[in-house]
Short mmCIF file of C-alpha atoms in Angstrom, two decimals:
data_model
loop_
_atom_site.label_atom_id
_atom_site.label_comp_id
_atom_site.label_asym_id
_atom_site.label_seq_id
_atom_site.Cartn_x
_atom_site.Cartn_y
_atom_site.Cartn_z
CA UNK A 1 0.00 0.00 0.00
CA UNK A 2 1.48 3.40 -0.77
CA UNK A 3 2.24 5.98 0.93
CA UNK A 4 -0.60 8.46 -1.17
CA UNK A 5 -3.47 5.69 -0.63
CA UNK A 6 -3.20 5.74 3.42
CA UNK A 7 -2.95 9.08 3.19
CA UNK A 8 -5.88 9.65 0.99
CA UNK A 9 -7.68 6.90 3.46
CA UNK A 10 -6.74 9.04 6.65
CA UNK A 11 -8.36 12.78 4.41
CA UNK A 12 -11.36 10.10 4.00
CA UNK A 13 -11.81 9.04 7.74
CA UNK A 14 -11.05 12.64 8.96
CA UNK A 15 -13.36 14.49 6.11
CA UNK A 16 -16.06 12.19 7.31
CA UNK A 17 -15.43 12.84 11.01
CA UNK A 18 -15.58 17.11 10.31
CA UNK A 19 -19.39 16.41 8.98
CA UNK A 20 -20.57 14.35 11.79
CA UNK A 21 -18.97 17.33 14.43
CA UNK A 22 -20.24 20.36 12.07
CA UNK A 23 -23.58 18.35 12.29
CA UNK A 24 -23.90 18.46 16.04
CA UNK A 25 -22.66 21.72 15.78
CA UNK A 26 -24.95 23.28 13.82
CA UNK A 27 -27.55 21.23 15.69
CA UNK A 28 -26.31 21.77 19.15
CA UNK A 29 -30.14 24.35 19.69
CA UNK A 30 -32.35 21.33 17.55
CA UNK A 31 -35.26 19.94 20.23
CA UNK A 32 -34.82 16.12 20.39
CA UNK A 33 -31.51 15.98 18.69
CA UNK A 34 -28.62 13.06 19.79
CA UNK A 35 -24.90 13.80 18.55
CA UNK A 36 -22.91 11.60 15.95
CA UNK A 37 -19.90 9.88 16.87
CA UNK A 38 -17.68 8.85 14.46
CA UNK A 39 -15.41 5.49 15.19
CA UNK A 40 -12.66 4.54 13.25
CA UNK A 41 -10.40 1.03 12.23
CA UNK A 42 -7.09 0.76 10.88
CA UNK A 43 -6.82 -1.01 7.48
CA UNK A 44 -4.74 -3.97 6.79
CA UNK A 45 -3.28 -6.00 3.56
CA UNK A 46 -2.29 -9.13 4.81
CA UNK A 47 -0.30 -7.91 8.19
CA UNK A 48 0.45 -4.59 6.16
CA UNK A 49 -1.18 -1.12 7.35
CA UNK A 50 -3.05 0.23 4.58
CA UNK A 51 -4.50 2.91 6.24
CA UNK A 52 -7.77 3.75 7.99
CA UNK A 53 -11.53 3.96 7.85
CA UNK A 54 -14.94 5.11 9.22
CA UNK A 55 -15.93 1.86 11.18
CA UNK A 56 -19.30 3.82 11.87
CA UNK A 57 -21.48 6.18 13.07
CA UNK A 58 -24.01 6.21 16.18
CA UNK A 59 -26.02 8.91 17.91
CA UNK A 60 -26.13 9.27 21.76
CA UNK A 61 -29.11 8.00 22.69
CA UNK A 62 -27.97 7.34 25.97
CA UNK A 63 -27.41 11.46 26.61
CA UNK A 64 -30.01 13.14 27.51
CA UNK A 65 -30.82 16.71 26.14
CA UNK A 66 -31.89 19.78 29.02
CA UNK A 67 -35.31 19.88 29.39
CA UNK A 68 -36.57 23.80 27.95
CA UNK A 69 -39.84 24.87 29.62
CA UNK A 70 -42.08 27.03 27.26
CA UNK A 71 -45.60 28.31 26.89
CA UNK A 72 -46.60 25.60 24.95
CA UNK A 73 -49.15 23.55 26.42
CA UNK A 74 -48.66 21.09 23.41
CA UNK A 75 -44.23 20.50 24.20
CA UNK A 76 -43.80 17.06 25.83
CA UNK A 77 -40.39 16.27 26.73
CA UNK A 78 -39.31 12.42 27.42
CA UNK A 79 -37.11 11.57 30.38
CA UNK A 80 -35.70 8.33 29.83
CA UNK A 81 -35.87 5.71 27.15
CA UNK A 82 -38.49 6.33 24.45
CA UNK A 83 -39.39 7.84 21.40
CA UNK A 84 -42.38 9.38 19.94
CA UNK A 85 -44.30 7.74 17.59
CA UNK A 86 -45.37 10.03 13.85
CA UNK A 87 -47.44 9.16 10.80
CA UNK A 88 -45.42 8.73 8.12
CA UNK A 89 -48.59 8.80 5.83
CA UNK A 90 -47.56 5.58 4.25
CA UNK A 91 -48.77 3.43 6.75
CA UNK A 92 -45.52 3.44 8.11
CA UNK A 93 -44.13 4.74 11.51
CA UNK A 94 -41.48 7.43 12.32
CA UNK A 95 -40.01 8.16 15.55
CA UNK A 96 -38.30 11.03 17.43
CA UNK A 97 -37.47 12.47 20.62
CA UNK A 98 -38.33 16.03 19.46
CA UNK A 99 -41.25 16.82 21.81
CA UNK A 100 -42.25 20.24 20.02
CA UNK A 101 -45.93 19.48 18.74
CA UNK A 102 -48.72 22.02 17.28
CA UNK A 103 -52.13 21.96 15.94
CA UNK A 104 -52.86 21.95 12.28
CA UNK A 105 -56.23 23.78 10.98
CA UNK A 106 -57.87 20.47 11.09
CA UNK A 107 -57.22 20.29 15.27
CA UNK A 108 -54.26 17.31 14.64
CA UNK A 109 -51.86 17.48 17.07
CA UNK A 110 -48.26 17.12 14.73
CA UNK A 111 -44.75 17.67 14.62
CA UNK A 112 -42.89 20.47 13.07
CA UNK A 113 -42.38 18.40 9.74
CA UNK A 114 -46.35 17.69 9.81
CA UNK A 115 -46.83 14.66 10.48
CA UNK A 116 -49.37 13.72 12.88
CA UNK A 117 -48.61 12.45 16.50
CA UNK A 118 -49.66 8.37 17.31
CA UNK A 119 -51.47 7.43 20.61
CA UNK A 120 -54.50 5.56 21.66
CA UNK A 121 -57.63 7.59 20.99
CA UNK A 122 -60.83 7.14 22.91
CA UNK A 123 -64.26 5.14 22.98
CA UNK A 124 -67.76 6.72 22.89
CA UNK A 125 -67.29 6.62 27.03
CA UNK A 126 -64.44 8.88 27.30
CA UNK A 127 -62.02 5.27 27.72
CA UNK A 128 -59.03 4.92 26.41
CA UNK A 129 -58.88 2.17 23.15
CA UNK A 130 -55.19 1.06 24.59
CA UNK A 131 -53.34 -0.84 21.54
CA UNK A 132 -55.02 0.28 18.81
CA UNK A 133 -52.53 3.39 17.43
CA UNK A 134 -54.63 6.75 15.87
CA UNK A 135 -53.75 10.09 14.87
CA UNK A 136 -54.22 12.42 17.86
CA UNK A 137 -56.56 15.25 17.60
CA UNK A 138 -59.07 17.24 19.47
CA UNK A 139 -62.97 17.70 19.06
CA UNK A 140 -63.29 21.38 17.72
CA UNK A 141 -66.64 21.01 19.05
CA UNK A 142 -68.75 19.37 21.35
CA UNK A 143 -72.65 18.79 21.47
CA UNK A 144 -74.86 19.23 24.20
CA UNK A 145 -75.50 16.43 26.88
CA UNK A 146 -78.80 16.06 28.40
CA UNK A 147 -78.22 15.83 32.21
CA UNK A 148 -79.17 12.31 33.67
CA UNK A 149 -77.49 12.88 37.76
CA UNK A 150 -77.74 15.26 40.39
CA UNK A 151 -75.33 14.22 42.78
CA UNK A 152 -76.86 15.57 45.65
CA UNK A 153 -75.69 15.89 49.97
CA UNK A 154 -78.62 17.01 52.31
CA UNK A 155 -79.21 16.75 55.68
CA UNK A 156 -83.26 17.42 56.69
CA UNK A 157 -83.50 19.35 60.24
CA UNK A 158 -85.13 16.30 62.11
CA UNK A 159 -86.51 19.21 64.40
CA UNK A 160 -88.29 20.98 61.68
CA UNK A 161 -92.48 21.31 62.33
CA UNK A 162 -94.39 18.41 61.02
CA UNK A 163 -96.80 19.38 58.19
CA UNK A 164 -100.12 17.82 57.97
CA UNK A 165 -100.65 16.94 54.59
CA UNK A 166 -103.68 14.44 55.38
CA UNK A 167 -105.96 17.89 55.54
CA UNK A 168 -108.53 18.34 53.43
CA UNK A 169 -106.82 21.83 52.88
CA UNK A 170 -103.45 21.00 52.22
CA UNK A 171 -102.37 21.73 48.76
CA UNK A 172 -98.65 21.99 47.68
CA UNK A 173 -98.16 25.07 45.90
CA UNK A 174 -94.26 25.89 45.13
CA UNK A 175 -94.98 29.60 45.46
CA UNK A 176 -96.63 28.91 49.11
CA UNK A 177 -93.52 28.45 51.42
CA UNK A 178 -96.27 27.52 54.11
CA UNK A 179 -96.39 24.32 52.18
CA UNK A 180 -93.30 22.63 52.59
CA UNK A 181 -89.96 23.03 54.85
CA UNK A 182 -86.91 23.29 52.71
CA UNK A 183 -86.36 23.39 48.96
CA UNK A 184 -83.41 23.22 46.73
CA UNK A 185 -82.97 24.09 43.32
CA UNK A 186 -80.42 22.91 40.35
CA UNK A 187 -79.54 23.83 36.84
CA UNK A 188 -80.33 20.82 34.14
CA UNK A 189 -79.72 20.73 30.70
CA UNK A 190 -81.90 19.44 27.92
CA UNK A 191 -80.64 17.17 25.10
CA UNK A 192 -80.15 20.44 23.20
CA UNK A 193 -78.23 22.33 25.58
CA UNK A 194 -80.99 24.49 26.83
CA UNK A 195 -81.01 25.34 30.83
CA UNK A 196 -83.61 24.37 32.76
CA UNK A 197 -84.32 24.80 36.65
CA UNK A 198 -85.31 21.89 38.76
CA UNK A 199 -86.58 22.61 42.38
CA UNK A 200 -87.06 19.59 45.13
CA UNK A 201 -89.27 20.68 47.87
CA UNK A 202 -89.29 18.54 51.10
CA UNK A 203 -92.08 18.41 53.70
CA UNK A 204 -92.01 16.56 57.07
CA UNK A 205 -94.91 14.86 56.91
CA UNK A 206 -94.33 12.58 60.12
CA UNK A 207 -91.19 11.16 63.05
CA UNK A 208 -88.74 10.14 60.01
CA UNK A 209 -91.22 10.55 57.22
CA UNK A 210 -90.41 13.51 53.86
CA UNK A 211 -92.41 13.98 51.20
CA UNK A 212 -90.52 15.33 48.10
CA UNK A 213 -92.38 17.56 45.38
CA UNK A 214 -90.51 18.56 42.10
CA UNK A 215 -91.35 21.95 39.91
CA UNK A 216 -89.39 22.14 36.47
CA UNK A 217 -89.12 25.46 35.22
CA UNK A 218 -92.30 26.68 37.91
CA UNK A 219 -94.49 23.93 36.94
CA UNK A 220 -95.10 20.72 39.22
CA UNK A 221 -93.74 17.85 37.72
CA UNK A 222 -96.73 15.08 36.86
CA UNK A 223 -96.47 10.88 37.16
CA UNK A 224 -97.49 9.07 34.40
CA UNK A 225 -101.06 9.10 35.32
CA UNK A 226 -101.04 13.06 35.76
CA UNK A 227 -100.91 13.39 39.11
CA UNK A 228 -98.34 15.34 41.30
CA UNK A 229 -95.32 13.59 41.51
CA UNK A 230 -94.66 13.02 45.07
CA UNK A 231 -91.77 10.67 46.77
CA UNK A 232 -91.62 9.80 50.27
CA UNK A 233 -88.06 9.77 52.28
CA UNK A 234 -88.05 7.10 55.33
CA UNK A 235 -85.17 7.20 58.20
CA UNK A 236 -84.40 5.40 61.05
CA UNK A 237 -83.84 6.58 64.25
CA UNK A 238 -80.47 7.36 63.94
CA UNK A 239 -81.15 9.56 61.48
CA UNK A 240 -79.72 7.01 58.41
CA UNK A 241 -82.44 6.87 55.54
CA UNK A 242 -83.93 3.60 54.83
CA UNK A 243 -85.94 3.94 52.02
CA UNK A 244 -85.48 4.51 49.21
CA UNK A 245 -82.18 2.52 48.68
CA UNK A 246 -80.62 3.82 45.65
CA UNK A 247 -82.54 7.35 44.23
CA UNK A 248 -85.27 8.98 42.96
CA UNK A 249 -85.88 9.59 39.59
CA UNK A 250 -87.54 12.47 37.78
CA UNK A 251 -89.05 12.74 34.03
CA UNK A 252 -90.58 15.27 32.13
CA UNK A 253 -91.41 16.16 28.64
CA UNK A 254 -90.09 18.93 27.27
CA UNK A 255 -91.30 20.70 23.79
CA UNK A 256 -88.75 20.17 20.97
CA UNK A 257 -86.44 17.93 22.69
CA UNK A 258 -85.47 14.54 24.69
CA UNK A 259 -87.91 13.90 27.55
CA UNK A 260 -85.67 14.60 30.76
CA UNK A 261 -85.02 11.58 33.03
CA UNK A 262 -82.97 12.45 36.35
CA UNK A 263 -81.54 10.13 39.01
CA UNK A 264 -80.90 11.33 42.30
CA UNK A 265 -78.72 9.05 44.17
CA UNK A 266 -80.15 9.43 47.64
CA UNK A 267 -77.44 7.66 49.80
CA UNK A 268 -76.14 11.00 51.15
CA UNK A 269 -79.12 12.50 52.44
CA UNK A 270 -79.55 12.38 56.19
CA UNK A 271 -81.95 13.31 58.91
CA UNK A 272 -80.46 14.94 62.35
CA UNK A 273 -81.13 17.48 64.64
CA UNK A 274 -78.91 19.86 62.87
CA UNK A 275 -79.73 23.06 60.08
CA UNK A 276 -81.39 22.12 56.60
CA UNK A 277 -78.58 21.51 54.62
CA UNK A 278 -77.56 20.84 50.91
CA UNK A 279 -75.31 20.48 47.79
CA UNK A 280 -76.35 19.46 44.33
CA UNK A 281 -73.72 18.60 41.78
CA UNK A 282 -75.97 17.98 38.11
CA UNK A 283 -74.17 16.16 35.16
CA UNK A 284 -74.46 17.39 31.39
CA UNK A 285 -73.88 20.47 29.70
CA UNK A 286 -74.87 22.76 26.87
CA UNK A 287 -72.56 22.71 23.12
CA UNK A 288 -69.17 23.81 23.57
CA UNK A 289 -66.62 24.90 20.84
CA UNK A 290 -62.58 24.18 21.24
CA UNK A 291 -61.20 26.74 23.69
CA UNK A 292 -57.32 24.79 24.64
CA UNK A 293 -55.48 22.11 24.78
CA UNK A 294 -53.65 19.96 27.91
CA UNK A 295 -51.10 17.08 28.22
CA UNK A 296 -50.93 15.26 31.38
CA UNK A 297 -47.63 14.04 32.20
CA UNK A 298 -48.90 10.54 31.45
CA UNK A 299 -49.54 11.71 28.02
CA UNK A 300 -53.58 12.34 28.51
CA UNK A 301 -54.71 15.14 26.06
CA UNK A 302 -57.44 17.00 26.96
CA UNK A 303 -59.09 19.80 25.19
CA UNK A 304 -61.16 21.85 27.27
CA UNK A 305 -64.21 23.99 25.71
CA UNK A 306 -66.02 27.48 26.20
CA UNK A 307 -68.99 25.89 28.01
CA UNK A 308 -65.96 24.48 30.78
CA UNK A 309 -65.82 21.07 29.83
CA UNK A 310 -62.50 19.67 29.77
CA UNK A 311 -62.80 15.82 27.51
CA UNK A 312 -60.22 13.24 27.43
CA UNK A 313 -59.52 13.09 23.93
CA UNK A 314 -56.40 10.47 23.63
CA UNK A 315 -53.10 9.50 25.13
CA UNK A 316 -49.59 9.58 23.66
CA UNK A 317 -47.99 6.19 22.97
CA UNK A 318 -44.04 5.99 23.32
CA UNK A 319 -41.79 3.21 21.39
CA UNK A 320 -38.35 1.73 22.71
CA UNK A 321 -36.30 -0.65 20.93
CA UNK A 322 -34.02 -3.30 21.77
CA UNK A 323 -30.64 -1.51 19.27
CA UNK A 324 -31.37 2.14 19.18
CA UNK A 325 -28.16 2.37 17.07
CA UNK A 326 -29.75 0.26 14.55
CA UNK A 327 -32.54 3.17 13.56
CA UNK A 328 -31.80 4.66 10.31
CA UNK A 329 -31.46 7.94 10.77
CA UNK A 330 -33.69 10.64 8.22
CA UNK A 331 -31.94 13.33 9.71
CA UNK A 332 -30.77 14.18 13.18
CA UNK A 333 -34.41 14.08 14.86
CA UNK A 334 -36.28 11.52 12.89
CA UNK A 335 -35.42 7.63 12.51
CA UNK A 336 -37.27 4.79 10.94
CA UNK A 337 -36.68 0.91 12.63
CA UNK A 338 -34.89 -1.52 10.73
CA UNK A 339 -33.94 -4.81 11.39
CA UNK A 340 -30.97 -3.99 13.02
CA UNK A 341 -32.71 -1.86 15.90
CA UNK A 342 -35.77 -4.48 16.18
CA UNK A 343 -39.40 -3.75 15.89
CA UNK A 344 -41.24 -1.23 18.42
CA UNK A 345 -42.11 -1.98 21.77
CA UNK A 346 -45.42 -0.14 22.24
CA UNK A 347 -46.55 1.64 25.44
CA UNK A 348 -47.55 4.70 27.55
CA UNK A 349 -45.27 6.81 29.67
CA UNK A 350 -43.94 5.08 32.85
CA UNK A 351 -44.82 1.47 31.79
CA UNK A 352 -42.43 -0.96 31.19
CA UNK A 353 -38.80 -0.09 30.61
CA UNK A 354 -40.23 3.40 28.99
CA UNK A 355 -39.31 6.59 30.47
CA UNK A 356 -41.71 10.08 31.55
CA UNK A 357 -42.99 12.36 30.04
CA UNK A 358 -42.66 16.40 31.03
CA UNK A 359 -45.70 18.54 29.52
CA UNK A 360 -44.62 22.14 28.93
CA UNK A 361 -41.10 21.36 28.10
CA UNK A 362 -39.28 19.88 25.46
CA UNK A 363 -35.70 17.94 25.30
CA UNK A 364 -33.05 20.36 23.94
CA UNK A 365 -29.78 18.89 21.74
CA UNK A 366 -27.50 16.89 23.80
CA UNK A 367 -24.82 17.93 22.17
CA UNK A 368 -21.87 19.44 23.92
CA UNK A 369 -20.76 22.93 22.24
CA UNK A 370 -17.34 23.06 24.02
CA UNK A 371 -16.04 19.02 23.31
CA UNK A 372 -17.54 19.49 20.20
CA UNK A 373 -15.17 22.61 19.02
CA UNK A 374 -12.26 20.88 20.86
CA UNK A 375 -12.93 17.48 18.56
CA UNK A 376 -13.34 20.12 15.44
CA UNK A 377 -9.40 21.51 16.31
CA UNK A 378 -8.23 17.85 16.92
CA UNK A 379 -10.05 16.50 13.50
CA UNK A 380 -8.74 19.55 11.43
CA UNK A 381 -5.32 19.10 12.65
CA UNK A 382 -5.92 14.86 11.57
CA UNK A 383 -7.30 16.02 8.21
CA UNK A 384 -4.15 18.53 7.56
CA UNK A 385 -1.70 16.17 8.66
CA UNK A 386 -2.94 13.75 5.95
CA UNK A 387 -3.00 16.39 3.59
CA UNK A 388 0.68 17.11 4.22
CA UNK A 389 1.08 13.37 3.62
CA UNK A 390 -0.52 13.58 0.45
CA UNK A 391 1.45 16.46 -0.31
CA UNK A 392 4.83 14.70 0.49
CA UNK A 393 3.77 11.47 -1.50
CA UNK A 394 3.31 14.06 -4.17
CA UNK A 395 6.81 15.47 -3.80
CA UNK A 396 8.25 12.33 -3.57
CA UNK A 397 6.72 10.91 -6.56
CA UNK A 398 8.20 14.20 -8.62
CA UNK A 399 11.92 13.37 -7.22
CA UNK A 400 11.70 9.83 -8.37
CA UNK A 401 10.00 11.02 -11.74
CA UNK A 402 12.75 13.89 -12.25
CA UNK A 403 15.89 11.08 -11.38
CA UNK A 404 14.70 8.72 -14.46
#
């Protein structure tokens, strides 16, 4: 082997090594980018040196970048092993570590390239599908959702005056507050959104014994037959109710609409010697239109809405593979598996041998500025010196030339 060829190997090797460093370099501010290294072997003829070569290159996956907080409620940043998982819109998958997502006009949560973030999306229940991968987006909308429970905490005065509703003249009139002891009102919604107000009046009718009358909107609510709806509460005497067991339920038709049917779970209502008391908590809600967007740091997205719903709307899935190092590399952020690295293991945040996820932040470069500009000085001074090689084989060759 002469002495131009290792020489020209060595400008090879070293010409190589100057892109992978002026690569991290110019990378060294890219979210979710790993550094090159560059590894070299010597080259032999039989037991001759011929030179050397690139044996190969790898990215740090091993480093970790410096978490950057932001503003961004849509920035993720992984700590740990893990990648995130894009659309390649092939029906293949991409992965990076570069946590700095956005929403397109079409509410798609994607990366800066475009392509659209994988997770698990969710079932008409607000569930998680786990396993099955989707697109992530948001609702830009919601509809309206009838309300079905008033969750409801009451405690009736067990000292309050008995009201005879057995007379002849006894007539429950919701504008009369001679007619019953307490009342409490909620805010229901209709299956079109609309508000509607639902009153519960109780009477003490007995020791232990409530009657409960129900106005929607001012007007007493009927039973099926037409007559006032009226249910009766039953304690014991320690105050614990024992009957009814589970709740009452309320229905009424509405113009236009869904007929309403309530539960109210009565297992928190109580009867001591203490003031009237009461909370009610109704379900449902009116049409809502995309307001913002959340990640949990288990990778739940919500979206919350102008009418103050906040909906589960997905959760981010996260791949690890056995060989990192065997990803081929698209560019410094984005690799596709091969067989060298091993298919993806699938998963969420914290599961398995997968790593957490930071909302608000993203992972910054790993790469090191300051070793990187010392291996730039060392690799310039490897590619002159096999320059000057080059140079001498050069001048050599002209001596021999010029003796013959």
């Amino acid at each position: 082997m002469s002495i131009y060829s290792i020489g020209l190997s060595g400008l090879q090797a070293s010409s190589e090594d100057l892109d992978a460093i002026s690569q991290n370099i110019s990378n060294s501010s890219t979210a979710g980018y790993k550094s090159i290294d560059t590894s070299f072997s010597a080259s032999y003829s039989g037991s001759t040196a011929s030179g050397v070569s690139v044996a190969g290159t790898t990215q740090s996956f091993d480093e970790e970048g410096d978490l950057v907080s932001t503003d961004n409620s849509l920035d993720v940043a992984i700590s740990g092993t893990g990648f995130f998982i894009l659309d390649n819109g092939d029906g293949t998958y991409a992965y990076t570590r570069a946590g700095s997502f956005s929403m397109d006009s079409n509410y798609n949560i994607v990366a800066s390239n475009g392509m659209n973030l994988e997770g698990y999306g969710v079932d008409d229940d607000g569930n998680i599908i786990s396993g099955i991968l989707t697109n992530l987006s948001v609702d830009s909308s919601i509809p309206a959702e009838a309300t079905s429970t008033i969750t409801q905490t009451a405690n009736l005065n067990a000292d309050a005056t008995t009201i005879d509703t057995s007379s002849s003249t006894y007539t429950f009139d919701a504008t009369d507050g001679t007619t019953y002891n307490y009342s409490v009102t909620s805010s229901v919604y209709d299956s079109q959104g609309s508000t509607h107000t639902l009153s519960e009046y109780f009477v003490k009718t007995g020791d232990n014994t409530w009657s409960v009358y129900y106005t929607l909107d001012g007007s007493t609510v009927t039973d099926s037959t037409g007559a006032t709806q009226v249910d009766t509460l039953t304690f014991d005497s320690d105050g614990a109710l024992t009957s009814p067991t589970s709740a009452l339920s309320v229905s009424a038709t509405l113009t236009g609409v869904d007929a309403l049917s309530i539960s109210i779970p009565v297992t928190d209502i109580t009867q001591y010697a203490t003031s009237f008391s009461s909370t009610t908590d109704p379900d449902g809600y009116a049409a809502g239109n995309y307001s913002s967007v959340s990640i949990d740091d288990d990778g739940s997205v919500y979206a919350t809405y102008d009418n103050g719903e906040t909906v589960l709307q997905g959760q981010i899935a996260l791949a690890s593979f056995v060989n990192p190092n065997g990803l081929d590399a698209a560019d410094g952020t984005i690799w596709y598996a091969t067989s060298a690295s091993g298919a993806a293991t699938i998963g969420i945040a914290g599961s398995g041998s997968l790593g957490t996820l930071t909302s608000g932040s993203y992972e910054n470069s790993n790469v090191d500025v300051s070793s990187e500009l010392v291996d730039l000085m060392t690799a310039q001074q490897v590619y002159q010196a096999n320059a000057k090689v080059l140079s001498a084989a050069d001048d050599l060759a002209s001596v021999l030339f010029n003796t013959f």
